[in-house]
N, CA and C of each residue as an Amber inpcrd file, in Angstrom:
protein
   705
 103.7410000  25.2390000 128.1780000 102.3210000  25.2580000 127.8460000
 102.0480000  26.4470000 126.9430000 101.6370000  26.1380000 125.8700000
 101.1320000  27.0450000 124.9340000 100.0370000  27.3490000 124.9690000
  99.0760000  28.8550000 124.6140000  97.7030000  28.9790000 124.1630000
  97.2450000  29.1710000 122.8640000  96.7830000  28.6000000 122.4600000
  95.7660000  29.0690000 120.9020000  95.2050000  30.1040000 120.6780000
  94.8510000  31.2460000 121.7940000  94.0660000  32.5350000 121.5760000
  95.1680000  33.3860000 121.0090000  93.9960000  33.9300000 120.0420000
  94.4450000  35.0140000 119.3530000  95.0980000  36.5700000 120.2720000
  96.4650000  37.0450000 119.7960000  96.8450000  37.5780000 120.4170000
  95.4340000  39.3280000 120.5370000  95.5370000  40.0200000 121.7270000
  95.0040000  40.9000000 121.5210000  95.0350000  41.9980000 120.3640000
  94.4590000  42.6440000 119.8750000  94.2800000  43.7840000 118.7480000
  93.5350000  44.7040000 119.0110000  93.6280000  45.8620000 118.7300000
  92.3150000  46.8110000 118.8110000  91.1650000  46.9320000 118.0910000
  90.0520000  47.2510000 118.3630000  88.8280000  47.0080000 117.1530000
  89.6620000  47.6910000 116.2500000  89.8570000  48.4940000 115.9670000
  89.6530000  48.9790000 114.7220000  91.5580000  48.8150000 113.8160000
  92.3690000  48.2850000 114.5050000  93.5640000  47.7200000 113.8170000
  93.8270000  46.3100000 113.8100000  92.5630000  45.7910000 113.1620000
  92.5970000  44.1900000 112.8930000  93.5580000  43.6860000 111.5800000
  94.4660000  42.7800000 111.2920000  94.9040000  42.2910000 110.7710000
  94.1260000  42.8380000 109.1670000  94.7980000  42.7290000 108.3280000
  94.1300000  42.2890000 106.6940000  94.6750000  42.8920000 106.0460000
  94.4850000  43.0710000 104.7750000  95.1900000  43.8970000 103.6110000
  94.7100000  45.0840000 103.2670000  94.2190000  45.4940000 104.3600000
  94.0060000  47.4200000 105.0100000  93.5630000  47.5190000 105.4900000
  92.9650000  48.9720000 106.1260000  91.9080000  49.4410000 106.8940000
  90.5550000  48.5890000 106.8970000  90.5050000  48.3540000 108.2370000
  88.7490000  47.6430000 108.4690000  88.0070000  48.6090000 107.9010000
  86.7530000  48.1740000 107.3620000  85.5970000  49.0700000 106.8380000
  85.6000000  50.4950000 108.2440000  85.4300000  50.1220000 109.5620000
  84.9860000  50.5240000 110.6930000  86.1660000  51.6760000 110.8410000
  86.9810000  51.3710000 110.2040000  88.4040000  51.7840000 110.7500000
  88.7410000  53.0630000 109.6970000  87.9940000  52.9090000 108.4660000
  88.2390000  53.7740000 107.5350000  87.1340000  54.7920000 107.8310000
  85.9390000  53.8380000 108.1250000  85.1640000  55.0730000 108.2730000
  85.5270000  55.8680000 109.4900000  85.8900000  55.7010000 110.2930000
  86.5850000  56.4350000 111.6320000  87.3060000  57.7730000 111.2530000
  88.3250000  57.3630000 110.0840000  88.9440000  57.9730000 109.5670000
  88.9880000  58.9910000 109.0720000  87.7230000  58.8620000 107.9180000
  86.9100000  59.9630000 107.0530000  86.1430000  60.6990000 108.2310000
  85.6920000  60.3040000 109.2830000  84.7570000  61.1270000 109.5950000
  85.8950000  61.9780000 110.8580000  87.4410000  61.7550000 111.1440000
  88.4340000  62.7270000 112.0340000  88.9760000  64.0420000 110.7290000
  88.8710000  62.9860000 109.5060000  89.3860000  64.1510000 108.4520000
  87.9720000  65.1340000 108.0270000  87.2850000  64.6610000 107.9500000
  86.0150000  65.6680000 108.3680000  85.6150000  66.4980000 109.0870000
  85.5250000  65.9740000 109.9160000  85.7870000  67.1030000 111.6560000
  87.1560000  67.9570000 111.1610000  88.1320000  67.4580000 111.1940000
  89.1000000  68.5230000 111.2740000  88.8120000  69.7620000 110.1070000
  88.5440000  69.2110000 108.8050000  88.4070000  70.1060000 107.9480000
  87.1640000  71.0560000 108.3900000  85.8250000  70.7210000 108.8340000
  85.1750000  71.8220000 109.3060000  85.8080000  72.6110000 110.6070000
  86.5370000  72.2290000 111.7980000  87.0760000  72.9860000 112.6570000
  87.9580000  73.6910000 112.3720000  89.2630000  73.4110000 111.0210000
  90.1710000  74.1900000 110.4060000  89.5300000  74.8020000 110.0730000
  88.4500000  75.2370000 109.1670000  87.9590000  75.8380000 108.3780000
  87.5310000  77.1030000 108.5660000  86.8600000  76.9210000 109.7680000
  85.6030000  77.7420000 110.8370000  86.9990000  78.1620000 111.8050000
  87.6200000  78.0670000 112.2320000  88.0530000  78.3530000 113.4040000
  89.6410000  78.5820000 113.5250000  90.3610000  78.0490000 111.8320000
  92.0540000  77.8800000 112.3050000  92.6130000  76.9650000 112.7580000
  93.7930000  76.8410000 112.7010000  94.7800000  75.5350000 113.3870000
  94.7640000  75.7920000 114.5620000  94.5630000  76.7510000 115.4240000
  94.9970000  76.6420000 117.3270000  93.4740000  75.1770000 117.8780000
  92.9860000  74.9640000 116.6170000  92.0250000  73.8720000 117.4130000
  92.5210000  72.8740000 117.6330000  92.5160000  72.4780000 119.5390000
  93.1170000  71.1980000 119.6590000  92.8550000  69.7070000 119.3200000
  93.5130000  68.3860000 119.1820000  93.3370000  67.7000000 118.8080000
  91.8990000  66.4730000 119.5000000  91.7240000  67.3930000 120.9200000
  90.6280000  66.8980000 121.8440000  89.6580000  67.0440000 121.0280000
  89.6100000  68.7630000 120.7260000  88.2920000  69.0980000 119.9710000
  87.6630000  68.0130000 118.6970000  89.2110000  67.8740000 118.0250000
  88.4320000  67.1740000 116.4890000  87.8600000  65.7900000 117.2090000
  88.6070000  65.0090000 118.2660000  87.8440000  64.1480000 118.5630000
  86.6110000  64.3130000 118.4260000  86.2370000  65.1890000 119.6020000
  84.9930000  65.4670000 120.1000000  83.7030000  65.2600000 118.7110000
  84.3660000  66.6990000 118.0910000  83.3440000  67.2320000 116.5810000
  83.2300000  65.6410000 115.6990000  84.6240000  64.5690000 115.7750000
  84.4980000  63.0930000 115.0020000  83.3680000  62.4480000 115.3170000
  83.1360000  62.7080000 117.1290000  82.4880000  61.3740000 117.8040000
  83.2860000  60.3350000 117.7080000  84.6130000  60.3560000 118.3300000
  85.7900000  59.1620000 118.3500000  86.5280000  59.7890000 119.8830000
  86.5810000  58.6700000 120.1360000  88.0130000  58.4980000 121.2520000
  89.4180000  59.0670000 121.0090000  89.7420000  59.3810000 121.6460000
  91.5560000  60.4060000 121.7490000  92.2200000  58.9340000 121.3140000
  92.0020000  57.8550000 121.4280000  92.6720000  56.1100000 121.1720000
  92.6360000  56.2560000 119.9060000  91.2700000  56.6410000 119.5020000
  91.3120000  56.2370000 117.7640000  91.8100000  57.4560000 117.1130000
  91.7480000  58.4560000 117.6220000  92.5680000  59.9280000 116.9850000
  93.9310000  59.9320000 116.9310000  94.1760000  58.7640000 117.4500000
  95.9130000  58.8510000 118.0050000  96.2930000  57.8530000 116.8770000
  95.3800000  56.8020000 116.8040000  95.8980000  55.5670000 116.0690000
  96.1660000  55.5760000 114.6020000  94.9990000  56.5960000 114.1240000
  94.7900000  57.0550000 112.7900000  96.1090000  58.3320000 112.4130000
  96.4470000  59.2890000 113.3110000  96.8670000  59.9770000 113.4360000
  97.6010000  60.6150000 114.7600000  99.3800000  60.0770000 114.9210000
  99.6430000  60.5210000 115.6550000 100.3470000  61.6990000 116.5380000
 100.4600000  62.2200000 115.2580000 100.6800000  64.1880000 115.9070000
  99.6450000  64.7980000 115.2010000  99.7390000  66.0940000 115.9330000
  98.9260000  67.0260000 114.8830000  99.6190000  67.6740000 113.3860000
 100.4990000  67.3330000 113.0990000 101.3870000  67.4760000 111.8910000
 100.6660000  66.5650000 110.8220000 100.5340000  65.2380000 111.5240000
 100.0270000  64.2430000 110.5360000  98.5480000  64.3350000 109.5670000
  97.4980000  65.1910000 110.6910000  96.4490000  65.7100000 110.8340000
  96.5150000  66.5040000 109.5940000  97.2510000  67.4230000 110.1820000
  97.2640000  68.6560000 109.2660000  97.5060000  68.6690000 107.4860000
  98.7900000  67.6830000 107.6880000  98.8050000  66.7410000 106.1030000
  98.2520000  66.2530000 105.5260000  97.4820000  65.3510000 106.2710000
  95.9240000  64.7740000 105.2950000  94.6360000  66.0500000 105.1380000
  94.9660000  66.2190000 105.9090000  93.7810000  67.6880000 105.8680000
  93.7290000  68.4420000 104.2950000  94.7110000  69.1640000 104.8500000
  95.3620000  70.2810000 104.0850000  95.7230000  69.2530000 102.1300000
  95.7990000  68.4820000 102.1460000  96.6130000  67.7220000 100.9000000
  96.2820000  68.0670000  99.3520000  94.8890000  68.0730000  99.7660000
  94.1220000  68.5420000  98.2600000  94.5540000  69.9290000  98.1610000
  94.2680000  70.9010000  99.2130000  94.2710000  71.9660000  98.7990000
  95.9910000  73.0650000  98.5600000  97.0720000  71.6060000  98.7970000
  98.3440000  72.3680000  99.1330000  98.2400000  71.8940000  97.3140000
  97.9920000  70.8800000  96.7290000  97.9290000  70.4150000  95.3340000
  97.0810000  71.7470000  94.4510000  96.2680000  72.0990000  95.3730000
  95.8860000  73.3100000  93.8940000  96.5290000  74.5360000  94.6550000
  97.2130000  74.8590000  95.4460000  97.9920000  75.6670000  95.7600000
  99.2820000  75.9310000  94.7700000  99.8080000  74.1780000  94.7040000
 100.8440000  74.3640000  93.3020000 100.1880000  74.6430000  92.2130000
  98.7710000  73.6810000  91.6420000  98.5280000  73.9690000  90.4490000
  98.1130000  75.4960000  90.4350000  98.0140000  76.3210000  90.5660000
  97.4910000  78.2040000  90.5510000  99.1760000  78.2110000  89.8830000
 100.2360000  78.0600000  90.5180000 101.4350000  78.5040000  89.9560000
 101.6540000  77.8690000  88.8430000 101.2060000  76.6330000  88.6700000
 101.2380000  75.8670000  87.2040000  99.9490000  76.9920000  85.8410000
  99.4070000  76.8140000  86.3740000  98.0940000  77.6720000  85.7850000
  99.0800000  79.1190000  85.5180000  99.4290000  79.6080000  86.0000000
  99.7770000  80.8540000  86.2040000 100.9030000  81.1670000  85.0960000
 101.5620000  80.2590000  85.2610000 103.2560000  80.4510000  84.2400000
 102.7060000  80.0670000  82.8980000 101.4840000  79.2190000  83.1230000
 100.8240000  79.1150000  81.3030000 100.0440000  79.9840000  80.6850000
 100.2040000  80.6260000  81.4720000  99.5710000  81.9900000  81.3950000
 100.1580000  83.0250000  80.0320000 100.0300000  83.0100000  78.8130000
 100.8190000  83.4040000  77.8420000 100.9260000  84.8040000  78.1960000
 100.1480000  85.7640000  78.7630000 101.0020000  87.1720000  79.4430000
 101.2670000  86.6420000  80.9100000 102.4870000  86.5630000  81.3310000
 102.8720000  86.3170000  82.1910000 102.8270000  87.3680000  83.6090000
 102.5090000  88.5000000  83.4860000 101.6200000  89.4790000  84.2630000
 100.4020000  89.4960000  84.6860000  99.4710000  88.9400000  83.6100000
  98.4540000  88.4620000  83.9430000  98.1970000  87.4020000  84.6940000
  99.1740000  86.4030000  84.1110000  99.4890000  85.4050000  84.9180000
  99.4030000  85.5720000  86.3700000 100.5650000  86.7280000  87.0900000
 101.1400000  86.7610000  87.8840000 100.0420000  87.8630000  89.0140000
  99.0640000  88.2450000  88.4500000  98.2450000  88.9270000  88.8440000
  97.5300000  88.0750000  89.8550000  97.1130000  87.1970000  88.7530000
  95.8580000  85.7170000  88.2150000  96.3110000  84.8640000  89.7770000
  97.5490000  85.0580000  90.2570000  98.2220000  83.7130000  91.0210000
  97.5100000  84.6670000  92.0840000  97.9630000  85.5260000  92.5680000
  98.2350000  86.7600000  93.9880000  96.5390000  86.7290000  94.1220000
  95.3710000  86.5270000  93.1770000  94.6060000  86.8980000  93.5570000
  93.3540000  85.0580000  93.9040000  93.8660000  84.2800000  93.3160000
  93.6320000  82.5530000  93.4080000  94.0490000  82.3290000  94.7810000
  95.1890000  82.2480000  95.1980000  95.9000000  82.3480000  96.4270000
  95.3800000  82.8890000  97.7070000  94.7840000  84.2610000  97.7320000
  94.5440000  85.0590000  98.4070000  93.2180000  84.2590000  98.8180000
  92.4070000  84.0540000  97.5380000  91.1140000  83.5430000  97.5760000
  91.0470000  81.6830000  98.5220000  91.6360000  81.0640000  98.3560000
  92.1800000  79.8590000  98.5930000  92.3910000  80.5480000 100.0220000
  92.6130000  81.3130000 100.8610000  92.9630000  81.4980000 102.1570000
  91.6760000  82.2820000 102.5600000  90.9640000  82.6580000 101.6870000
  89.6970000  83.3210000 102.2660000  87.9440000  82.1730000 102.4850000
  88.2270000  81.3220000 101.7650000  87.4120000  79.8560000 101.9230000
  87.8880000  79.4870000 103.2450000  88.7380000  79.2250000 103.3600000
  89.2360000  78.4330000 104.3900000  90.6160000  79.0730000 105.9490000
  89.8470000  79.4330000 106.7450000  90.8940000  79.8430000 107.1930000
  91.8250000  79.0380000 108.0080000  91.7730000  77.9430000 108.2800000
  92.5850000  76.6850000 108.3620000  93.6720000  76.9400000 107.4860000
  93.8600000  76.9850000 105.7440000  94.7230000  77.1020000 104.6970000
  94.9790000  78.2130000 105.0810000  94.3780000  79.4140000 105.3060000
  95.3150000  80.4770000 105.8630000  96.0800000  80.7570000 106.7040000
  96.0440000  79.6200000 107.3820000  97.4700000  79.4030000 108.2090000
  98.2900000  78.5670000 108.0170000  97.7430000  77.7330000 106.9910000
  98.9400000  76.8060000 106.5000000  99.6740000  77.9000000 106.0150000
  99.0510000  78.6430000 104.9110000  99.7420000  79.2390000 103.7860000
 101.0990000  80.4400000 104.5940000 101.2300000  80.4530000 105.7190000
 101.7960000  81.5390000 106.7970000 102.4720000  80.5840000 107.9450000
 102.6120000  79.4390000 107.5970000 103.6330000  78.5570000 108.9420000
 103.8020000  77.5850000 108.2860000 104.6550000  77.0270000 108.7480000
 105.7100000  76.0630000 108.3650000 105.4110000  74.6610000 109.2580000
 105.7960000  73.3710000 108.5320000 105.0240000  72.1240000 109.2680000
 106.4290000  71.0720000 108.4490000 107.7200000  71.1550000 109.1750000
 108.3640000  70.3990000 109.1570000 108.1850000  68.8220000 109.0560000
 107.4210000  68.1700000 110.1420000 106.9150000  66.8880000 110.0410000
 105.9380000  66.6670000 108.8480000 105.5140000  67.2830000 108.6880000
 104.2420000  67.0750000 107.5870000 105.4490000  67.0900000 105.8760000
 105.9140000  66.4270000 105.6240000 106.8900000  65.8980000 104.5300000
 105.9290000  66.6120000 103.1300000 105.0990000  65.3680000 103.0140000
 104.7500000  65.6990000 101.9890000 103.5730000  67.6540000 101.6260000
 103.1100000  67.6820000 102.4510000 102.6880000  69.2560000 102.4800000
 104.1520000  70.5700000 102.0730000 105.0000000  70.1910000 102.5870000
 106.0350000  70.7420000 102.6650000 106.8460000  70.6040000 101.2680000
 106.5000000  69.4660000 100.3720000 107.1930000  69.0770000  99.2200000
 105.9980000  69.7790000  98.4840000 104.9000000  70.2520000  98.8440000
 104.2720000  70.9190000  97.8880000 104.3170000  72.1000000  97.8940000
 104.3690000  72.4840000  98.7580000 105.1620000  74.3370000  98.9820000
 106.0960000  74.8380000  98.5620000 107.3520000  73.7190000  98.7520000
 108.7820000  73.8260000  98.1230000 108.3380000  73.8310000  96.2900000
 107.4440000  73.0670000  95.7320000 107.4870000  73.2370000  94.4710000
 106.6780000  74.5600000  93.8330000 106.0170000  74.9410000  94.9850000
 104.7330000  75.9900000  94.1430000 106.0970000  77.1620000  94.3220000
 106.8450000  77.1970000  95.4880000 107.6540000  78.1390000  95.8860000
 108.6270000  78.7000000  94.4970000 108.9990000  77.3400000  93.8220000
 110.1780000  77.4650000  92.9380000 109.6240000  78.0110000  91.5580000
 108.3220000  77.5570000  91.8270000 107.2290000  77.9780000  90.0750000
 107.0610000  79.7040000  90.6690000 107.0910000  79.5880000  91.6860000
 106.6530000  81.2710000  91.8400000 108.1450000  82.3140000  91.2780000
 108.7730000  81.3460000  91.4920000 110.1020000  82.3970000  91.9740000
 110.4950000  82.9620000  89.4600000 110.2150000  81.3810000  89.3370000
 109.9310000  81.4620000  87.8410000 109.0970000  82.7740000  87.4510000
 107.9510000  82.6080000  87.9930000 106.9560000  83.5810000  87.5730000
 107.3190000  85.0670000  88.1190000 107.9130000  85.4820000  88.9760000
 108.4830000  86.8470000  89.1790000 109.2720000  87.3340000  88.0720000
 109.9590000  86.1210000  87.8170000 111.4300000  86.8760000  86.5980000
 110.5050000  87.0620000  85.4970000 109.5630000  85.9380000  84.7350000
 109.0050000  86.9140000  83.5420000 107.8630000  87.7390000  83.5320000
 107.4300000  87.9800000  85.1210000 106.5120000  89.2380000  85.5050000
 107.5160000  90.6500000  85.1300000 108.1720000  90.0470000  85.9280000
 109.2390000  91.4980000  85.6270000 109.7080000  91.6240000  84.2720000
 109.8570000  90.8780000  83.2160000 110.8080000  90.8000000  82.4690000
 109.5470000  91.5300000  81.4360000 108.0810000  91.6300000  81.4890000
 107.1250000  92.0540000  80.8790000 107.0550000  93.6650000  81.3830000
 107.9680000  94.2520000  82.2150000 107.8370000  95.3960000  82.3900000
 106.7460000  95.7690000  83.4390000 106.0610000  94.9550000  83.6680000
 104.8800000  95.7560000  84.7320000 104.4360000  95.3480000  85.8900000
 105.9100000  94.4360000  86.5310000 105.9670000  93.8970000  87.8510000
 107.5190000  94.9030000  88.5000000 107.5080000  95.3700000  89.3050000
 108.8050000  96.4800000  90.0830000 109.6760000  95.6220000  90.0930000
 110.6480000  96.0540000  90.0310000 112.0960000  95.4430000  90.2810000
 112.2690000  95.0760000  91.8590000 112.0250000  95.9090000  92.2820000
 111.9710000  95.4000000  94.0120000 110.9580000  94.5620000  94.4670000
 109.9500000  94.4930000  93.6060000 109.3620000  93.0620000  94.3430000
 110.1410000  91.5150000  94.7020000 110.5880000  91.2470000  95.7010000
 111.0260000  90.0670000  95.8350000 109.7320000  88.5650000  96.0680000
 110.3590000  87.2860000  96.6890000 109.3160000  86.5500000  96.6000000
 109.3650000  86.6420000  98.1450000 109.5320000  87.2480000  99.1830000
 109.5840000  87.4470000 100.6670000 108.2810000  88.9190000 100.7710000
 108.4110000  89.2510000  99.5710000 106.6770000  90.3320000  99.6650000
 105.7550000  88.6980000  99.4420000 105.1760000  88.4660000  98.9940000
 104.3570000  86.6380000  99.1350000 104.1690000  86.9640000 100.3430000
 104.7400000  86.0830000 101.2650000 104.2110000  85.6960000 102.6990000
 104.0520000  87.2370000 103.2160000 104.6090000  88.1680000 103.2450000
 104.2550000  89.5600000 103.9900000 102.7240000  89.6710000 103.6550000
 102.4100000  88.9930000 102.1170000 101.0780000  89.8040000 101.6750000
  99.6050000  88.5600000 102.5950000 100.1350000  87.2540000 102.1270000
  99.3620000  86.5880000 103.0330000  99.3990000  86.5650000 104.5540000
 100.4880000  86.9960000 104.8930000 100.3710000  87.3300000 106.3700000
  98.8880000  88.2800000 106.8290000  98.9820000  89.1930000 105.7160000
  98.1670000  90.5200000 106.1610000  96.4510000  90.0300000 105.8790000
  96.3470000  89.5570000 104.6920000  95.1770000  89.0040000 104.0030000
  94.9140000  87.9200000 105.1300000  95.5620000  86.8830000 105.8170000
  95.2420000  86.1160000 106.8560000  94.4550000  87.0370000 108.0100000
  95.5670000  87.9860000 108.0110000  94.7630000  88.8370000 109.2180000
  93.2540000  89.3250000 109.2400000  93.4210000  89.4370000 107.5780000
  92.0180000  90.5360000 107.4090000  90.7100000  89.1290000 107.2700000
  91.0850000  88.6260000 106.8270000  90.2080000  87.1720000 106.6390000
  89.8710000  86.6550000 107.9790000  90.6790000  86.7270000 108.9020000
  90.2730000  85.9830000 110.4830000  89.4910000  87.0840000 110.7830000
  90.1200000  88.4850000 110.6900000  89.3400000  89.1940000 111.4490000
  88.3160000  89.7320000 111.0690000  87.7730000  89.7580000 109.7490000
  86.1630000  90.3420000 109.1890000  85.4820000  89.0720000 109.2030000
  85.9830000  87.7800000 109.1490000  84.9600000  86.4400000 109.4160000
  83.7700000  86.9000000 108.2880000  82.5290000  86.5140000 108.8760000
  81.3070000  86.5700000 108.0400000  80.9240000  88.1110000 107.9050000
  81.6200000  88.5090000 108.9780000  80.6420000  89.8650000 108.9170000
  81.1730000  90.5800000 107.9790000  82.5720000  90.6010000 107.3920000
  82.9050000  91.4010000 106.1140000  83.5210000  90.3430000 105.4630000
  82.7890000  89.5010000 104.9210000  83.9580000  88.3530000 103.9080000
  84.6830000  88.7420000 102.6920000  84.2360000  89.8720000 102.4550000
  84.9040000  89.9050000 100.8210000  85.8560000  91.5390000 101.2810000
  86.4290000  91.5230000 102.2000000  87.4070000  92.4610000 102.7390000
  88.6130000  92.5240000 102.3850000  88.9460000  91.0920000 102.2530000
  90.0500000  90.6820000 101.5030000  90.3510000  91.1420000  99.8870000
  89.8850000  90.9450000  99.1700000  89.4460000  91.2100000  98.1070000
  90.2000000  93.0280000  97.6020000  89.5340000  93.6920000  98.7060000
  90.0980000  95.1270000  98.5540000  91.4650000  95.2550000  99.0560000
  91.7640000  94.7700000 100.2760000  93.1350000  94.4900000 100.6280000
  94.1290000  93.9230000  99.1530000  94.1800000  92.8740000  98.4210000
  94.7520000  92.7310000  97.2410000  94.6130000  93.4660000  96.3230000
  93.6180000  93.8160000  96.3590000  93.3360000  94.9000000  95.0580000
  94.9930000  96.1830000  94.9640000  94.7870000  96.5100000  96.3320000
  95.4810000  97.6800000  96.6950000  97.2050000  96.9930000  96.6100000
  97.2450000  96.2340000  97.5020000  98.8320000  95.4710000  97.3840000
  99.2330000  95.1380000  95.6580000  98.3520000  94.7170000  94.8740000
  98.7300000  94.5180000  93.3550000  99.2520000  95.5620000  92.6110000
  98.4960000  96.6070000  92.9500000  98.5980000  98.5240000  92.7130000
 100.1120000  98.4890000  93.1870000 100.4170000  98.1310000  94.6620000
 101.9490000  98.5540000  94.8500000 103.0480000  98.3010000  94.3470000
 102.2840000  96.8080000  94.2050000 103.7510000  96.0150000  92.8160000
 103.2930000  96.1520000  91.2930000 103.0640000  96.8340000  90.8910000
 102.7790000  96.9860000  90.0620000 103.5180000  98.6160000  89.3570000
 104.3430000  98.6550000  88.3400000 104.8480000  99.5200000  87.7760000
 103.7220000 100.6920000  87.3580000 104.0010000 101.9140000  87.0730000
 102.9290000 102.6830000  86.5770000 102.6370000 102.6410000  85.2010000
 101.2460000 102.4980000  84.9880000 100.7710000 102.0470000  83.7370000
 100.5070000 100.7300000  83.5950000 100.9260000  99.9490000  84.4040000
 100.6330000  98.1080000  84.3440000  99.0620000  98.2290000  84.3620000
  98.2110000  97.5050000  83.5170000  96.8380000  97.0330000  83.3430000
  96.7340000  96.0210000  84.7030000  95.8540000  96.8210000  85.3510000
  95.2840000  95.8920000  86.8910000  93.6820000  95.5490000  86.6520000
  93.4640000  94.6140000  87.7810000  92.2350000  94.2770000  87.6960000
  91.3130000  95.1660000  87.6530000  90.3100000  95.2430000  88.0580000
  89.4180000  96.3610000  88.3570000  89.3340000  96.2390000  90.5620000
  89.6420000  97.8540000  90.5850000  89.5130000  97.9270000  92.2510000
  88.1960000  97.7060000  92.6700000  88.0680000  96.3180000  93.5060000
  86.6070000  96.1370000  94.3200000  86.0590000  97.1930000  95.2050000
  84.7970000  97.2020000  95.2140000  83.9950000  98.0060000  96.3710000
  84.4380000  97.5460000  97.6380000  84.4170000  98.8650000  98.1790000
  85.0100000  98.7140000  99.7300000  83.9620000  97.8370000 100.6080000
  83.5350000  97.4800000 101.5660000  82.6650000  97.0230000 102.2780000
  82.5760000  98.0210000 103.2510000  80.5740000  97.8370000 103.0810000
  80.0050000  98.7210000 103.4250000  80.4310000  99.2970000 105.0290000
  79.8640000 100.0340000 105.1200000  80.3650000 100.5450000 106.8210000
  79.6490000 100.0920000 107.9380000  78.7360000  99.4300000 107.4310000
  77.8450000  98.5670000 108.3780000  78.7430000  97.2980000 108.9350000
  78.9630000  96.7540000 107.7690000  80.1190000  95.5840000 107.6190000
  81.5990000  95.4680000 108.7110000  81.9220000  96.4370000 108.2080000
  83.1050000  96.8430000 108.7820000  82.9020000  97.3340000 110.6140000
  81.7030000  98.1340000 110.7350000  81.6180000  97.9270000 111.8840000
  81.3550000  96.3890000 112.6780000  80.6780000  95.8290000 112.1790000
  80.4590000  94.4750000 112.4200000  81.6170000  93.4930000 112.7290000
  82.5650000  93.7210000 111.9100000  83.6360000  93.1000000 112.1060000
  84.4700000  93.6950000 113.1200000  84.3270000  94.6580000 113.6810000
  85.5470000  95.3190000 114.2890000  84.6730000  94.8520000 115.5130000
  83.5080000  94.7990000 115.8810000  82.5980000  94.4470000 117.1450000
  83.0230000  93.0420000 117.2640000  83.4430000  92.1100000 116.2100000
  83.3110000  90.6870000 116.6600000  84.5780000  90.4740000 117.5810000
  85.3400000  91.4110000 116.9430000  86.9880000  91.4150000 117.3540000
  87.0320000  91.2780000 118.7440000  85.7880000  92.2130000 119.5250000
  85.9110000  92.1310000 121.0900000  85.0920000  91.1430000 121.6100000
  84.6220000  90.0410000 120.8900000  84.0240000  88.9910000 121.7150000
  84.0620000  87.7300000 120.7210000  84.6840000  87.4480000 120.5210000
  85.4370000  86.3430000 119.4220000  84.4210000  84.9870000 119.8010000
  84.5330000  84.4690000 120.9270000  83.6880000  83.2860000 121.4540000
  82.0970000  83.3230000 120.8810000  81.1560000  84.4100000 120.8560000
  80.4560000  84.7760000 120.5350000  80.2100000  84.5480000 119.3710000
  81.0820000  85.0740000 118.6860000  80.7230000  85.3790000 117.2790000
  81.0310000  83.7880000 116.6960000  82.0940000  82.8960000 117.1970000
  82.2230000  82.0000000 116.6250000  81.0880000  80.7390000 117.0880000
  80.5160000  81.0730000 117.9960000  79.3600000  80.4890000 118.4700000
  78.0410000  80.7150000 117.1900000  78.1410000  81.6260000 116.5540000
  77.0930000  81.7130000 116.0220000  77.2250000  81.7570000 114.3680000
  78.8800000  81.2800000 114.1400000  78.9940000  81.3290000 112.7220000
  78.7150000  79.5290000 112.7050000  79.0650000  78.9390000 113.9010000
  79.0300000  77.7970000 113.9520000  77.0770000  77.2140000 113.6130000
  76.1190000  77.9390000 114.5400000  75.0260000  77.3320000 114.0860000
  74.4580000  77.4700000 112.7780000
């Protein structure tokens, strides 16, 4: 005895030649959520949360996306693409110092928008393929752009490309930890690291104003009540 009913499906993974309307919009609105919770808050946000911030079920967070690797790849995609293009931009750079200035300080900035990307830009995401094929290429344009930084005389010989992540490591730090209350903190932090790699006499940017001391206290207060403060960058 046979039945004619259609075998079961889930709403939103119905048969056809793609995503249900219902199913896409589901979609856009988990890559949404995630990008404001990366953004505001970093990668330690769990995958419950983006539900939550979607207004979707852990079923449909799973279906669309089933690790947080996968998440993180669609997330992150646009911005790992102008992550390479800064190093593309950079090597066309006909002074290639300037260039190389031009990258350290795009980069820095790109992790200060978003502090989600500032932890991409500082960990590694094996599963995530294609994020990872864009790192590997900005990696190899960088490594280009050191030799004719240096080769212009006004990048140190000891700069390697393992100072990079040391410098975003630190700029991550300073970016999580001044939040709103000192946002442009960062800013002076590079200023100063460019100065170090930089030969004497190399033409540098101009050194930014420090942030004020009001600021800085502000930020060092959020440090001891983090929940708080992110409570209220949120409204």
């Amino acid at each position: 005895m046979t039945s004619s009913a259609a075998p079961h499906t889930a709403p939103d993974d119905q048969p056809g030649t793609g995503l249900r309307i219902d199913a896409e919009r589901n979609r856009d609105r988990i890559l949404a959520a995630a990008r404001r919770l990366y953004a505001r808050e970093g990668l330690g946000v769990s995958m419950a949360a983006v539900a939550r911030e979607a207004g979707v079920g852990k079923a449909t967070l799973s279906r669309r996306f089933a690790t947080r690797e996968e998440l993180i790849n669609a997330v992150f995609a646009d911005r790992m693409d102008g992550y390479a293009a800064a190093v593309a931009t950079a090597l066309a750079d006909p002074d290639p110092w300037h260039g190389f200035t031009g990258y350290v300080q795009a980069v820095c900035a790109m992790q200060a928008a978003d502090r989600g990307f500032a932890d991409v830009l500082t960990m590694t995401f094996p599963a995530a393929k294609a994020l990872e094929e864009r790192r590997a290429e900005a990696y190899h344009g960088f490594l280009d752009l050191i030799t004719r930084a240096k080769d212009t005389g006004h990048l140190r010989e000891d700069f390697t490309d393992r100072d990079m992540p040391i410098l975003l490591m630190a700029n991550a730090g300073v970016v999580n930890a001044a939040g709103n209350a000192a946002p442009d903190a960062w800013q002076r932090l590079v200023a100063h690291m460019l100065r170090s790699y930089a030969t004497p006499g190399a033409p540098l940017p101009p050194m930014p104003e420090p942030p004020a001391a009001g600021a800085l206290y502000r930020a060092m207060v959020r440090l001891t009540r983090p929940g708080a403060d992110r409570a209220s960058e949120g409204r």
